[in-house]
Short mmCIF file of C-alpha atoms in Angstrom, two decimals:
data_model
loop_
_atom_site.label_atom_id
_atom_site.label_comp_id
_atom_site.label_asym_id
_atom_site.label_seq_id
_atom_site.Cartn_x
_atom_site.Cartn_y
_atom_site.Cartn_z
CA UNK A 19 52.56 121.81 75.39
CA UNK A 20 55.11 123.19 77.76
CA UNK A 21 56.70 120.55 80.04
CA UNK A 22 55.78 120.98 83.68
CA UNK A 23 58.76 121.19 86.06
CA UNK A 24 58.50 121.02 89.82
CA UNK A 25 61.33 121.40 92.34
CA UNK A 26 60.28 119.75 95.59
CA UNK A 27 63.22 121.13 97.58
CA UNK A 28 62.59 124.72 96.51
CA UNK A 29 58.90 124.30 97.20
CA UNK A 30 59.53 123.06 100.74
CA UNK A 31 62.01 125.84 101.33
CA UNK A 32 59.52 128.49 100.17
CA UNK A 33 57.04 127.11 102.72
CA UNK A 34 59.66 127.27 105.52
CA UNK A 35 59.79 123.46 105.70
CA UNK A 36 63.56 123.10 105.67
CA UNK A 37 63.39 120.44 108.38
CA UNK A 38 61.81 118.11 105.80
CA UNK A 39 64.64 118.90 103.40
CA UNK A 40 67.08 117.95 106.16
CA UNK A 41 65.45 114.56 106.50
CA UNK A 42 65.72 114.00 102.75
CA UNK A 43 69.36 115.06 102.45
CA UNK A 44 70.35 113.01 105.51
CA UNK A 45 69.92 109.85 103.40
CA UNK A 46 72.58 110.92 100.87
CA UNK A 47 76.28 110.20 101.02
CA UNK A 48 79.04 112.80 100.83
CA UNK A 49 79.56 112.64 97.05
CA UNK A 50 75.82 112.92 96.39
CA UNK A 51 75.54 115.94 98.69
CA UNK A 52 78.47 117.59 96.94
CA UNK A 53 76.75 117.13 93.58
CA UNK A 54 73.42 118.33 95.00
CA UNK A 55 74.98 121.61 96.06
CA UNK A 56 75.52 122.44 92.38
CA UNK A 57 71.84 122.05 91.42
CA UNK A 58 70.85 125.58 92.39
CA UNK A 59 71.55 128.43 94.78
CA UNK A 60 68.61 127.34 96.94
CA UNK A 61 69.85 123.75 97.20
CA UNK A 62 73.34 124.92 98.11
CA UNK A 63 71.98 127.21 100.83
CA UNK A 64 69.81 124.47 102.34
CA UNK A 65 72.61 121.88 102.28
CA UNK A 66 75.30 124.18 103.69
CA UNK A 67 73.10 125.28 106.59
CA UNK A 68 71.26 122.00 107.13
CA UNK A 69 70.93 120.59 110.65
CA UNK A 70 71.37 117.06 109.29
CA UNK A 71 75.17 117.48 109.23
CA UNK A 72 75.40 116.94 112.97
CA UNK A 73 73.29 113.78 112.65
CA UNK A 74 75.52 112.52 109.85
CA UNK A 75 78.69 113.23 111.84
CA UNK A 76 77.42 111.30 114.87
CA UNK A 77 76.22 108.44 112.67
CA UNK A 78 79.59 108.13 110.92
CA UNK A 79 81.48 108.26 114.22
CA UNK A 80 79.34 105.47 115.63
CA UNK A 81 79.39 103.19 112.59
CA UNK A 82 82.99 103.67 111.40
CA UNK A 83 85.69 103.69 114.12
CA UNK A 84 88.37 104.94 111.71
CA UNK A 85 86.09 107.85 110.68
CA UNK A 86 85.84 108.87 114.33
CA UNK A 87 89.64 108.82 114.68
CA UNK A 88 90.09 111.07 111.67
CA UNK A 89 87.30 113.35 112.92
CA UNK A 90 88.95 113.71 116.33
CA UNK A 91 92.29 114.46 114.71
CA UNK A 92 90.88 117.06 112.33
CA UNK A 93 88.92 118.59 115.22
CA UNK A 94 92.17 119.30 117.06
CA UNK A 95 93.40 121.49 114.21
CA UNK A 96 90.00 123.03 113.50
CA UNK A 97 89.40 123.96 117.13
CA UNK A 98 92.83 125.57 117.34
CA UNK A 99 91.83 127.79 114.42
CA UNK A 100 88.48 128.64 116.03
CA UNK A 101 90.06 129.34 119.40
CA UNK A 102 92.41 131.84 117.76
CA UNK A 103 89.29 133.65 116.55
CA UNK A 104 87.66 133.40 119.98
CA UNK A 105 84.49 131.64 118.82
CA UNK A 106 85.11 127.88 119.12
CA UNK A 107 82.21 127.14 121.48
CA UNK A 108 79.80 129.30 119.51
CA UNK A 109 80.75 127.64 116.24
CA UNK A 110 80.10 124.16 117.59
CA UNK A 111 76.49 125.14 118.22
CA UNK A 112 75.95 126.03 114.58
CA UNK A 113 75.26 123.67 111.69
CA UNK A 114 78.05 125.20 109.62
CA UNK A 115 80.58 123.77 112.07
CA UNK A 116 79.48 120.17 111.46
CA UNK A 117 79.18 120.80 107.74
CA UNK A 118 82.77 122.00 107.65
CA UNK A 119 84.02 119.15 109.85
CA UNK A 120 82.24 116.49 107.82
CA UNK A 121 83.68 117.78 104.56
CA UNK A 122 87.19 118.07 106.02
CA UNK A 123 87.13 114.49 107.31
CA UNK A 124 85.81 113.06 104.03
CA UNK A 125 88.42 115.00 102.07
CA UNK A 126 91.21 113.75 104.36
CA UNK A 127 90.11 110.16 104.03
CA UNK A 128 89.68 110.27 100.26
CA UNK A 129 92.62 112.46 99.27
CA UNK A 130 95.21 112.12 102.03
CA UNK A 131 94.91 109.13 104.33
CA UNK A 132 94.46 106.39 101.74
CA UNK A 133 97.05 107.72 99.31
CA UNK A 134 99.60 108.53 102.01
CA UNK A 135 99.50 105.01 103.41
CA UNK A 136 100.89 103.89 100.09
CA UNK A 137 103.26 106.80 99.46
CA UNK A 138 104.40 107.69 102.98
CA UNK A 139 103.61 110.68 105.16
CA UNK A 140 105.32 113.32 107.27
CA UNK A 141 108.06 111.83 109.43
CA UNK A 142 108.95 113.02 112.95
CA UNK A 143 111.42 111.77 115.53
CA UNK A 144 111.93 112.65 119.18
CA UNK A 145 114.66 111.44 121.53
CA UNK A 146 114.14 111.04 125.26
CA UNK A 147 115.72 109.44 128.31
CA UNK A 148 114.26 106.04 129.08
CA UNK A 149 114.91 102.75 130.78
CA UNK A 150 116.37 101.33 127.58
CA UNK A 151 115.98 97.64 126.96
CA UNK A 152 117.94 96.52 130.01
CA UNK A 153 114.98 96.50 132.40
CA UNK A 154 112.79 94.03 130.55
CA UNK A 155 112.08 92.92 127.03
CA UNK A 156 109.63 94.86 124.90
CA UNK A 157 106.72 92.78 123.61
CA UNK A 158 104.73 95.29 121.59
CA UNK A 159 102.86 96.75 124.58
CA UNK A 160 105.18 99.60 125.52
CA UNK A 161 103.25 102.27 123.60
CA UNK A 162 99.56 102.87 122.77
CA UNK A 163 97.63 105.67 121.08
CA UNK A 164 94.18 107.20 120.79
CA UNK A 165 93.03 110.08 118.59
CA UNK A 166 94.99 112.66 120.59
CA UNK A 167 97.54 111.01 122.90
CA UNK A 168 100.53 108.70 122.80
CA UNK A 169 101.05 106.89 126.11
CA UNK A 170 104.39 105.22 126.84
CA UNK A 171 105.93 103.10 129.55
CA UNK A 172 108.70 104.77 131.51
CA UNK A 173 111.02 103.80 134.33
CA UNK A 174 109.92 103.84 138.00
CA UNK A 175 106.38 102.87 136.97
CA UNK A 176 105.54 106.14 135.30
CA UNK A 177 103.52 106.75 132.15
CA UNK A 178 104.42 109.48 129.64
CA UNK A 179 101.49 111.15 127.88
CA UNK A 180 102.44 112.95 124.66
CA UNK A 181 100.49 114.98 122.14
CA UNK A 182 100.58 112.71 119.12
CA UNK A 183 100.79 115.59 116.66
CA UNK A 184 103.46 117.75 118.27
CA UNK A 185 105.17 114.95 120.30
CA UNK A 186 105.23 117.37 123.23
CA UNK A 187 105.22 115.76 126.67
CA UNK A 188 101.93 116.85 128.25
CA UNK A 189 101.68 114.76 131.41
CA UNK A 190 103.53 112.20 133.51
CA UNK A 191 101.19 109.80 135.29
CA UNK A 192 102.48 108.57 138.63
CA UNK A 193 101.27 105.15 139.70
CA UNK A 194 100.19 104.46 143.31
CA UNK A 195 102.18 101.30 143.98
CA UNK A 196 101.19 98.59 146.40
CA UNK A 197 104.06 96.45 147.60
CA UNK A 198 103.42 92.75 147.03
CA UNK A 199 105.61 90.02 148.54
CA UNK A 200 108.29 92.53 149.49
CA UNK A 201 108.85 93.96 145.98
CA UNK A 202 107.36 96.58 143.72
CA UNK A 203 105.80 95.50 140.42
CA UNK A 204 106.97 96.45 136.95
CA UNK A 205 104.62 98.25 134.57
CA UNK A 206 104.18 95.99 131.53
CA UNK A 207 100.89 96.81 129.75
CA UNK A 208 99.18 100.01 128.68
CA UNK A 209 95.81 100.48 126.99
CA UNK A 210 94.00 103.65 125.95
CA UNK A 211 90.73 104.56 124.26
CA UNK A 212 88.61 107.72 124.17
CA UNK A 213 87.42 107.07 127.75
CA UNK A 214 90.23 105.56 129.80
CA UNK A 215 93.94 104.88 130.18
CA UNK A 216 94.66 101.59 131.94
CA UNK A 217 97.88 100.01 133.19
CA UNK A 218 98.68 96.55 134.53
CA UNK A 219 101.85 95.10 136.00
CA UNK A 220 104.09 92.06 136.05
CA UNK A 221 103.27 89.68 138.95
CA UNK A 222 100.83 92.15 140.45
CA UNK A 223 97.03 92.06 140.88
CA UNK A 224 95.94 95.69 140.41
CA UNK A 225 94.85 97.61 137.30
CA UNK A 226 95.03 101.41 137.42
CA UNK A 227 92.42 103.44 135.52
CA UNK A 228 92.77 107.12 134.51
CA UNK A 229 90.41 109.43 132.67
CA UNK A 230 91.70 109.73 129.09
CA UNK A 231 90.81 113.43 128.85
CA UNK A 232 91.67 114.88 132.27
CA UNK A 233 94.36 112.26 133.07
CA UNK A 234 92.94 112.01 136.58
CA UNK A 235 93.34 108.70 138.41
CA UNK A 236 89.82 107.33 138.73
CA UNK A 237 90.30 104.04 140.56
CA UNK A 238 92.60 101.11 141.25
CA UNK A 239 90.84 97.84 140.43
CA UNK A 240 91.46 94.69 142.44
CA UNK A 241 90.91 91.18 141.11
CA UNK A 242 87.70 89.25 141.66
CA UNK A 243 88.77 85.87 143.05
CA UNK A 244 85.24 84.70 143.74
CA UNK A 245 82.27 85.87 141.71
CA UNK A 246 81.14 89.16 143.17
CA UNK A 247 83.11 88.76 146.41
CA UNK A 248 86.60 89.87 147.36
CA UNK A 249 88.36 87.25 149.47
CA UNK A 250 90.70 88.80 151.99
CA UNK A 251 94.02 87.20 152.79
CA UNK A 252 94.82 85.80 149.32
CA UNK A 253 95.39 89.06 147.48
CA UNK A 254 99.01 88.21 146.70
CA UNK A 255 97.97 85.04 144.87
CA UNK A 256 96.68 86.95 141.83
CA UNK A 257 98.37 88.81 139.02
CA UNK A 258 97.19 90.21 135.68
CA UNK A 259 98.03 88.17 132.57
CA UNK A 260 96.36 90.50 130.08
CA UNK A 261 93.66 93.15 129.68
CA UNK A 262 91.99 95.29 127.01
CA UNK A 263 89.51 98.18 126.70
CA UNK A 264 86.37 98.40 124.60
CA UNK A 265 84.32 101.59 125.12
CA UNK A 266 83.51 101.50 128.86
CA UNK A 267 84.29 97.78 129.24
CA UNK A 268 87.45 96.27 130.72
CA UNK A 269 88.25 92.67 129.80
CA UNK A 270 90.99 91.16 131.95
CA UNK A 271 92.53 87.80 132.75
CA UNK A 272 94.06 86.99 136.13
CA UNK A 273 96.32 84.10 137.08
CA UNK A 274 95.60 82.56 140.45
CA UNK A 275 98.52 80.60 141.85
CA UNK A 276 98.20 78.88 145.21
CA UNK A 277 98.84 75.51 146.79
CA UNK A 278 95.21 74.51 146.38
CA UNK A 279 94.23 76.18 143.13
CA UNK A 280 96.04 77.02 139.89
CA UNK A 281 93.57 78.64 137.53
CA UNK A 282 93.01 81.57 135.21
CA UNK A 283 90.03 83.86 135.61
CA UNK A 284 88.55 86.00 132.82
CA UNK A 285 86.42 88.93 133.96
CA UNK A 286 84.46 91.58 132.08
CA UNK A 287 83.66 94.77 133.99
CA UNK A 288 81.87 98.00 133.11
CA UNK A 289 83.61 101.15 134.41
CA UNK A 290 81.46 104.27 135.04
CA UNK A 291 82.42 106.96 132.55
CA UNK A 292 82.17 109.83 135.02
CA UNK A 293 84.37 108.13 137.61
CA UNK A 294 81.50 107.89 140.10
CA UNK A 295 79.58 104.78 141.01
CA UNK A 296 80.54 101.15 141.30
CA UNK A 297 82.25 98.97 138.74
CA UNK A 298 79.79 96.39 137.41
CA UNK A 299 80.90 92.77 137.02
CA UNK A 300 79.34 91.41 133.80
CA UNK A 301 81.20 88.16 133.31
CA UNK A 302 83.33 85.82 135.44
CA UNK A 303 84.78 82.54 134.23
CA UNK A 304 87.57 80.20 135.25
CA UNK A 305 89.44 79.03 132.16
CA UNK A 306 92.63 77.38 131.00
CA UNK A 307 93.86 75.36 133.98
CA UNK A 308 96.97 74.20 132.09
CA UNK A 309 100.38 75.93 132.35
CA UNK A 310 100.72 78.85 129.94
CA UNK A 311 103.34 81.52 129.46
CA UNK A 312 101.09 84.54 128.90
CA UNK A 313 97.58 85.42 127.88
CA UNK A 314 96.35 88.34 125.81
CA UNK A 315 92.72 89.33 125.33
CA UNK A 316 90.77 91.37 122.76
CA UNK A 317 87.12 92.18 122.23
CA UNK A 318 84.53 94.21 120.35
CA UNK A 319 80.73 94.18 120.17
CA UNK A 320 80.71 90.74 118.55
CA UNK A 321 83.54 88.62 119.94
CA UNK A 322 85.82 88.06 122.90
CA UNK A 323 89.17 86.63 121.77
CA UNK A 324 91.75 84.96 124.02
CA UNK A 325 95.28 84.39 122.66
CA UNK A 326 96.89 81.56 124.59
CA UNK A 327 100.45 80.20 124.13
CA UNK A 328 100.42 76.87 125.98
CA UNK A 329 103.79 75.64 127.14
CA UNK A 330 104.63 72.12 128.26
CA UNK A 331 104.62 71.31 131.95
CA UNK A 332 108.24 71.71 132.96
CA UNK A 333 107.49 70.26 136.38
CA UNK A 334 106.44 66.91 134.91
CA UNK A 335 108.96 64.22 135.93
CA UNK A 336 110.94 62.38 133.30
CA UNK A 337 110.17 60.42 131.18
CA UNK A 338 106.65 61.96 131.14
CA UNK A 339 108.05 65.41 130.28
CA UNK A 340 106.64 66.63 126.97
CA UNK A 341 108.07 69.51 124.92
CA UNK A 342 104.97 69.82 122.70
CA UNK A 343 103.58 73.36 122.65
CA UNK A 344 100.60 74.95 120.95
CA UNK A 345 99.22 78.41 120.40
CA UNK A 346 95.47 78.46 120.95
CA UNK A 347 92.90 81.09 120.02
CA UNK A 348 89.63 80.89 121.90
CA UNK A 349 86.75 82.87 120.35
CA UNK A 350 83.68 83.60 122.48
CA UNK A 351 80.42 85.41 121.79
CA UNK A 352 80.52 88.89 123.34
CA UNK A 353 76.81 88.65 124.24
CA UNK A 354 76.39 85.14 125.64
CA UNK A 355 80.10 84.45 126.38
CA UNK A 356 79.72 80.97 124.85
CA UNK A 357 82.77 79.43 123.19
CA UNK A 358 82.28 79.58 119.42
CA UNK A 359 85.63 78.31 118.13
CA UNK A 360 88.89 76.88 119.45
CA UNK A 361 91.87 77.21 117.11
CA UNK A 362 94.93 75.13 118.00
CA UNK A 363 98.21 75.91 116.21
CA UNK A 364 101.22 73.59 116.78
CA UNK A 365 104.57 75.30 117.33
CA UNK A 366 108.08 73.97 116.88
CA UNK A 367 109.35 75.55 120.08
CA UNK A 368 107.64 76.46 123.37
CA UNK A 369 109.68 79.68 123.51
CA UNK A 370 108.44 81.32 120.32
CA UNK A 371 107.08 84.84 120.80
CA UNK A 372 103.77 85.33 118.96
CA UNK A 373 102.41 88.65 117.72
CA UNK A 374 98.73 89.11 116.97
CA UNK A 375 96.00 91.67 116.53
CA UNK A 376 92.21 91.45 116.35
CA UNK A 377 89.93 93.91 114.55
CA UNK A 378 86.37 93.69 113.21
CA UNK A 379 86.13 89.92 113.04
CA UNK A 380 89.64 89.18 111.76
CA UNK A 381 92.81 88.02 113.51
CA UNK A 382 96.31 88.45 112.11
CA UNK A 383 99.13 86.47 113.66
CA UNK A 384 102.80 85.65 113.20
CA UNK A 385 105.80 84.82 115.37
CA UNK A 386 109.48 85.61 115.62
CA UNK A 387 110.84 82.36 114.17
CA UNK A 388 108.48 82.12 111.19
CA UNK A 389 108.32 84.04 107.92
CA UNK A 390 104.55 83.81 107.44
CA UNK A 391 101.63 85.98 108.59
CA UNK A 392 98.24 84.27 108.82
CA UNK A 393 94.76 85.81 108.72
CA UNK A 394 91.95 84.09 110.65
CA UNK A 395 88.21 84.73 110.53
CA UNK A 396 86.61 84.95 113.98
CA UNK A 397 83.20 84.17 112.49
CA UNK A 398 84.03 80.61 111.39
CA UNK A 399 87.43 80.03 113.01
CA UNK A 400 89.30 79.27 109.78
CA UNK A 401 92.53 80.57 108.29
CA UNK A 402 91.55 82.60 105.23
CA UNK A 403 94.99 83.67 103.99
CA UNK A 404 98.70 83.02 104.54
CA UNK A 405 101.08 85.84 103.55
CA UNK A 406 104.79 85.24 103.08
CA UNK A 407 106.39 87.79 105.41
CA UNK A 408 109.85 87.09 104.04
CA UNK A 409 111.86 87.79 107.20
CA UNK A 410 112.07 86.54 110.75
CA UNK A 411 112.03 88.59 113.93
CA UNK A 412 108.45 89.90 113.76
CA UNK A 413 107.88 92.12 116.81
CA UNK A 414 104.50 93.80 116.11
CA UNK A 415 101.50 93.53 113.79
CA UNK A 416 98.33 95.64 113.34
CA UNK A 417 95.21 95.71 111.15
CA UNK A 418 94.35 99.23 109.97
CA UNK A 419 90.77 100.18 109.00
CA UNK A 420 90.12 96.80 107.35
CA UNK A 421 92.43 98.04 104.57
CA UNK A 422 96.03 97.43 105.60
CA UNK A 423 98.24 95.20 107.72
CA UNK A 424 101.32 96.87 109.22
CA UNK A 425 104.21 94.77 110.51
CA UNK A 426 107.48 95.62 112.21
CA UNK A 427 110.53 93.43 112.82
CA UNK A 428 113.25 93.63 115.46
CA UNK A 429 115.38 95.82 113.18
CA UNK A 430 112.64 98.43 112.93
CA UNK A 431 111.68 97.62 109.33
CA UNK A 432 108.04 98.57 108.68
CA UNK A 433 106.01 96.79 106.02
CA UNK A 434 102.53 97.76 104.82
CA UNK A 435 100.36 95.06 103.22
CA UNK A 436 97.10 95.27 101.26
CA UNK A 437 94.65 93.55 103.61
CA UNK A 438 91.62 93.76 101.31
CA UNK A 439 93.50 92.29 98.36
CA UNK A 440 94.64 89.42 100.55
CA UNK A 441 91.03 88.65 101.51
CA UNK A 442 89.73 88.84 97.94
CA UNK A 443 92.21 86.41 96.39
CA UNK A 444 91.63 82.81 97.48
CA UNK A 445 94.34 80.38 98.51
CA UNK A 446 96.72 79.65 96.93
CA UNK A 447 97.80 82.99 95.48
CA UNK A 448 101.43 83.90 94.76
CA UNK A 449 101.30 87.65 95.39
CA UNK A 450 102.61 88.77 98.79
CA UNK A 451 100.41 91.94 98.76
CA UNK A 452 103.29 94.14 99.96
CA UNK A 453 102.60 97.84 99.31
CA UNK A 454 105.57 99.57 100.90
CA UNK A 455 108.61 98.89 103.07
CA UNK A 456 110.90 101.29 104.90
CA UNK A 457 113.02 101.62 108.01
CA UNK A 458 113.36 104.72 110.16
CA UNK A 459 116.02 103.19 112.39
CA UNK A 460 118.50 103.12 109.55
CA UNK A 461 118.18 106.91 109.24
CA UNK A 462 119.66 107.45 112.72
CA UNK A 463 123.36 108.38 112.64
CA UNK A 464 125.89 107.19 115.20
CA UNK A 465 126.00 110.59 116.89
CA UNK A 466 122.28 110.50 117.62
CA UNK A 467 122.74 108.67 120.93
CA UNK A 468 125.48 110.80 122.45
CA UNK A 469 123.34 112.62 125.03
CA UNK A 470 120.65 110.33 126.44
CA UNK A 471 119.16 113.04 128.66
CA UNK A 472 118.45 115.49 125.86
CA UNK A 473 114.89 115.66 124.59
CA UNK A 474 114.49 117.09 121.12
CA UNK A 475 111.13 118.01 119.61
CA UNK A 476 112.68 119.13 116.34
CA UNK A 477 110.77 117.68 113.41
CA UNK A 478 112.74 116.06 110.64
CA UNK A 479 110.80 115.92 107.39
CA UNK A 480 111.53 113.22 104.85
CA UNK A 481 109.91 113.05 101.44
CA UNK A 482 108.99 109.37 101.24
CA UNK A 483 108.90 109.52 97.45
CA UNK A 484 112.60 110.39 97.30
CA UNK A 485 115.39 108.03 98.08
CA UNK A 486 116.44 108.30 101.73
CA UNK A 487 120.08 109.44 101.92
CA UNK A 488 122.50 106.82 103.11
CA UNK A 489 123.96 107.29 106.58
CA UNK A 490 126.36 105.11 108.54
CA UNK A 491 124.46 102.39 110.42
CA UNK A 492 124.35 102.58 114.18
CA UNK A 493 126.38 100.06 116.14
CA UNK A 494 123.47 98.88 118.28
CA UNK A 495 119.77 99.38 118.54
CA UNK A 496 117.83 97.45 121.18
CA UNK A 497 114.32 96.08 121.19
CA UNK A 498 111.59 97.84 119.25
CA UNK A 499 107.82 98.00 119.45
CA UNK A 500 105.24 99.45 117.09
CA UNK A 501 101.66 100.69 117.20
CA UNK A 502 99.63 102.04 114.29
CA UNK A 503 96.20 103.32 113.42
CA UNK A 504 94.56 105.14 110.52
CA UNK A 505 96.56 108.30 111.19
CA UNK A 506 100.10 107.26 112.13
CA UNK A 507 102.62 104.51 112.60
CA UNK A 508 104.60 104.93 115.80
CA UNK A 509 107.84 103.06 116.42
CA UNK A 510 109.68 102.98 119.77
CA UNK A 511 113.33 101.90 119.78
CA UNK A 512 116.02 101.76 122.46
CA UNK A 513 119.76 102.25 122.26
CA UNK A 514 122.36 100.69 124.52
CA UNK A 515 123.11 104.01 126.28
CA UNK A 516 119.64 104.03 127.88
CA UNK A 517 118.06 106.60 125.57
CA UNK A 518 115.01 105.93 123.41
CA UNK A 519 113.57 107.20 120.17
CA UNK A 520 110.00 107.81 119.13
CA UNK A 521 109.61 107.58 115.34
CA UNK A 522 106.28 108.86 114.00
CA UNK A 523 105.08 108.74 110.42
CA UNK A 524 101.93 110.83 109.98
CA UNK A 525 99.38 110.02 107.28
CA UNK A 526 96.95 112.86 108.02
CA UNK A 527 97.57 116.22 106.35
CA UNK A 528 94.91 118.24 108.19
CA UNK A 529 97.55 120.57 109.62
#
């Protein structure tokens, strides 16, 4: 008896029920869809033209933040190609567009991004005139990135906006200054996401908010000294200690210094995406009444994290003066705002500069005078791994896609660590999990800082698999800062002549 064979997909297609096929294929992953295309001509036609690709793209962008970053980066190159053909808008309305984009992103992640993080990517460097390191010290907040832009601090309270792929200067954001106590504030912190660019200042109460796409100034936010009410006459008593962005939310901490009250206020506000409407105050809490040097904040959908170096009270009379100092991490629930964990870390000196980063439930932290990097779990407040960094002078640290940890020291040496391997192996474990180490600053010759006013967009390509040629070391290179994401590591360095360098190593090969 002949075996009966029935192809459900072909049967649905013959009855013009492709929308049911779309629902079926939407449950498959990329590799399964690729294999399904080889079943038959009919299957390949249905998959390539299926409307489920748009659903899958939006789902991936929502669930995986790093997937969204790669998608946005690939989209820049893809749209340039479509614009040259004159049909970019039309293509985005067709299923083939999302099919192509989904496949490009998956291919980049599987073939390029992961492998290039270990082997090294395309290297670019641009020189530009800057304030140098004479104005104020760099503490890892001088540069930030999103999927398309690099934003940098600049002198006279200006912000440079560069295309992160070409390094071309696209926009200079001028800041509307308000004079406080007879002096103008210094720009010290920048944040950017897909919605907003925000800036805060040293000893100043305002936070400026721009649209991340149009670069239009949307609003200048004032502090909230009393819940829901602005108190006139004490505006100069507040200044921003730290702030961060998460989607359309702005988490900020203000210091309030007056003769009657010395407190720190954490606020969470929702900013309208279209620039219209009122800012909504979601959370207001007085915290940390003890003297502290600085306060940084981070958040996501699950946790609010406060990083708090607590210094001794230098105003305490002798012999009550105490030099004990601690670094405290306060972890709160992002829904109820309740304190979940308090982590107290003793320090040997109250003047140590800590570096930290929070991502997806994990905190990495180190400081300049230590040679260890520690990983903390926000869920239970415990240290899950200690990595021997090997050197002192840590100036920046980042978690990348739950896969890597990237560190940078004051000499501009970048190190890439295997984050997942560190989490898998329990303490104690002798491996330091170091994947790669290199320094772009050592590739700068002495003559590179002769003309501080010259801006060069020439791209220098270095094959990371080959040995970098030796060049004479520079006599002086000032403070450095580093930011990194799934697509690039970006290093900012300053020379003593007032010029600065932007070093970019690209891990995406979509171009």
